[in-house]
Amino acid sequence: MESNIFSLKQLQNWMQGMLVHHEPLENGNAEVPVMVEHVVNSSERLSAVKHLDIYRYSYIARLRACMQSQFSALAYALGSELFELFADQYLDTYPSESYTLNTLGEKFPAFLEETRLDASQEEKETWPDFMIELAGFEYALSVIFDERANENNTVTPNNTPDELLKPAPVLHLFHYQYPICDYYLEFSQGKEPELPFPEESYCAVTRHNYKLGLFTIRGAQYYFLKSMQQGNTVENAKNDLIKTFNFARIELDKIWPEWKKSFIEAGFFVAKNVKGP
Amino acid sequence: MIEQREKYSDLIKSLPNPGLGLGLRSKHFNYILENNPEVDWFEVISENFMDSGGRPRHVLRQLAERYPVVMHGVSLSIGSTDPLNKEYLTKLKLLAEEVKPLWISDHLCWTGVNSLNTHDLLPVVLNEESLKHICNRINQVQDFLERPVVFENPSTYLTFKQSTIHEYGFLRYMTEETGCGLLLDVNNVYVSGFNNDFDPVHYIHQLPHDRIVQMHIAGHQHCGTHIIDTHDRQVVKDVWNLFSLAWQLTGGVATLLEWDGNIPEFDVYHNELLKAKQHMSSILVVDQVTETQEHGEEAVSNPVDFLVNDVVVN
């Protein structure tokens, strides 16, 4: 067979097809399927197919390793075999379209949701919910870690007046059906957490000196901080809580100094006069 | 066009030799910032920093104030038949304006088509059609960046029947047609030579030595029937010998040790680099690592998982 069977574009389509889709997408000008031997040279030690196989094997193994790095807690939770299965299917369905590997897993949580085995059943298993939430949390952490923001390097005094407090530039709030933050923290501390039972949880993620801080918070605190992120003052956020959750004003005022202290220490707040308008 | 080419060519020839450098890896961020090790310069992976608004970019800013920096890319995809990615090039240019690298480099390869990125350095067909296509794109990239670009010979694991030009000749024509520079990866020459039945010594002799501004050295895994460019271990004797030859032929250029898998502690990495000093003359006095074969399916070429951010949690 003539070796110049492909244009440059066809050749690249053919090779990429062999790597990503395990089959050629382009067949050049040939009427019959193009054999690897017609495109690739054999060498003293390897056949043409073996030469191509080095690229084929490395393609999936390389990206699988990246997925493993980006979703290390999920890989632990699923076990390496099951994680690899999901990762390989994901990479097959959503091959990378970006010049950066940091976004490789962007669609992974949605993919896990789309492909859950019980998707069409009314009664669902619970463990996939945990895995999907954990995947979403891990990807969110990688985004927060590298997001552009005015880094909060200042210390906000504990006695800052309430009206001068505002949410820190990097403060992200999460609400889950599983104790995702606790699980992740245990894993990242080198422990071997067990698969948790469903338990509604809330957490806050901050970034200080370019390092992430992860905090499990209470539901009321989550809604209070959400309210402040929507532009409300401390006073208005308190009023929101009272109105929405029937909190007793006296109870909230009693607990507020404790909240305020822990929120400032955790870096949830910065003082308006110290950082920005 | 000819004027531009000569301008780029002159710029390439005037680039300095900053000495012996290391790749910047996130594992070593703290060590470098706290200890200011005596490394001549650092090579950074452009894609790791161009979108970063967090710790990687913060560390790079500090590093660039203390050390000369070279930006090395893996996603330019100069050989692809897809259009050049203007968004990518714009970010690359912005990063260069901030970091002020000695030069910007990437690979003679393509990474994907139809908007996909395999994140591999795939081999280009070495013929006239491909040469014309690639030179045209190098001209566009250099004009956009307003500076010459340096291209590295990749490790290759296959050759195409449609290729009609040897890689060293292809690289020579590239430099002549565009004024671009070359990054000679001596380990890649060794790997490609073994995999594709050519003599690495002959290859290095045939290159245009006055266009080589940098060298790479690295470790690899010998699998018996082929070699994988794993960047995960010490440099073997045969590669040091090639380095020594290239050092003599080029008159000595900036040299960098790549170590991307099983990344060791900083001092181990640095000590391996410093062995290069003993290979700059023809008199060798150093214990050298000889080649051992490791069979198995686990070797992966061009490992890239080190390119994924290590999220740091307090």
mmCIF file with all atom_site columns, C-alpha atoms in Angstrom, chain A residues 50 53-54 57-58, chain B residues 221-228 230 233 292-301:
data_model
loop_
_atom_site.group_PDB
_atom_site.id
_atom_site.type_symbol
_atom_site.label_atom_id
_atom_site.label_alt_id
_atom_site.label_comp_id
_atom_site.label_asym_id
_atom_site.label_entity_id
_atom_site.label_seq_id
_atom_site.pdbx_PDB_ins_code
_atom_site.Cartn_x
_atom_site.Cartn_y
_atom_site.Cartn_z
_atom_site.occupancy
_atom_site.B_iso_or_equiv
_atom_site.pdbx_formal_charge
_atom_site.auth_seq_id
_atom_site.auth_comp_id
_atom_site.auth_asym_id
_atom_site.auth_atom_id
_atom_site.pdbx_PDB_model_num
ATOM 1  C CA . LYS A 1 50  ? 3.982  -2.309 19.506 1.00 0.00 ? 50  LYS A CA 1
ATOM 2  C CA . ASP A 1 53  ? 0.958  0.735  21.728 1.00 0.00 ? 53  ASP A CA 1
ATOM 3  C CA . ILE A 1 54  ? 3.558  2.654  23.769 1.00 0.00 ? 54  ILE A CA 1
ATOM 4  C CA . TYR A 1 57  ? -0.822 2.771  26.919 1.00 0.00 ? 57  TYR A CA 1
ATOM 5  C CA . SER A 1 58  ? 0.872  5.965  28.120 1.00 0.00 ? 58  SER A CA 1
ATOM 6  C CA . GLN B 2 221 ? 13.474 3.316  32.074 1.00 0.00 ? 221 GLN B CA 1
ATOM 7  C CA . HIS B 2 222 ? 14.974 0.655  29.862 1.00 0.00 ? 222 HIS B CA 1
ATOM 8  C CA . CYS B 2 223 ? 12.340 -1.979 29.142 1.00 0.00 ? 223 CYS B CA 1
ATOM 9  C CA . GLY B 2 224 ? 14.513 -4.283 27.061 1.00 0.00 ? 224 GLY B CA 1
ATOM 10 C CA . THR B 2 225 ? 12.801 -3.854 23.711 1.00 0.00 ? 225 THR B CA 1
ATOM 11 C CA . HIS B 2 226 ? 12.338 -0.112 24.116 1.00 0.00 ? 226 HIS B CA 1
ATOM 12 C CA . ILE B 2 227 ? 13.137 2.796  26.427 1.00 0.00 ? 227 ILE B CA 1
ATOM 13 C CA . ILE B 2 228 ? 10.570 5.008  28.127 1.00 0.00 ? 228 ILE B CA 1
ATOM 14 C CA . THR B 2 230 ? 10.230 8.462  32.575 1.00 0.00 ? 230 THR B CA 1
ATOM 15 C CA . ARG B 2 233 ? 15.628 8.456  38.259 1.00 0.00 ? 233 ARG B CA 1
ATOM 16 C CA . THR B 2 292 ? 19.594 -1.818 33.966 1.00 0.00 ? 292 THR B CA 1
ATOM 17 C CA . GLN B 2 293 ? 16.518 -3.215 32.331 1.00 0.00 ? 293 GLN B CA 1
ATOM 18 C CA . GLU B 2 294 ? 13.109 -3.150 33.976 1.00 0.00 ? 294 GLU B CA 1
ATOM 19 C CA . HIS B 2 295 ? 10.399 -5.082 32.244 1.00 0.00 ? 295 HIS B CA 1
ATOM 20 C CA . GLY B 2 296 ? 6.782  -4.384 32.944 1.00 0.00 ? 296 GLY B CA 1
ATOM 21 C CA . GLU B 2 297 ? 3.831  -2.398 31.730 1.00 0.00 ? 297 GLU B CA 1
ATOM 22 C CA . GLU B 2 298 ? 3.945  0.347  34.287 1.00 0.00 ? 298 GLU B CA 1
ATOM 23 C CA . ALA B 2 299 ? 6.389  2.774  32.646 1.00 0.00 ? 299 ALA B CA 1
ATOM 24 C CA . VAL B 2 300 ? 4.696  5.910  31.350 1.00 0.00 ? 300 VAL B CA 1
ATOM 25 C CA . SER B 2 301 ? 6.343  8.342  28.971 1.00 0.00 ? 301 SER B CA 1
#
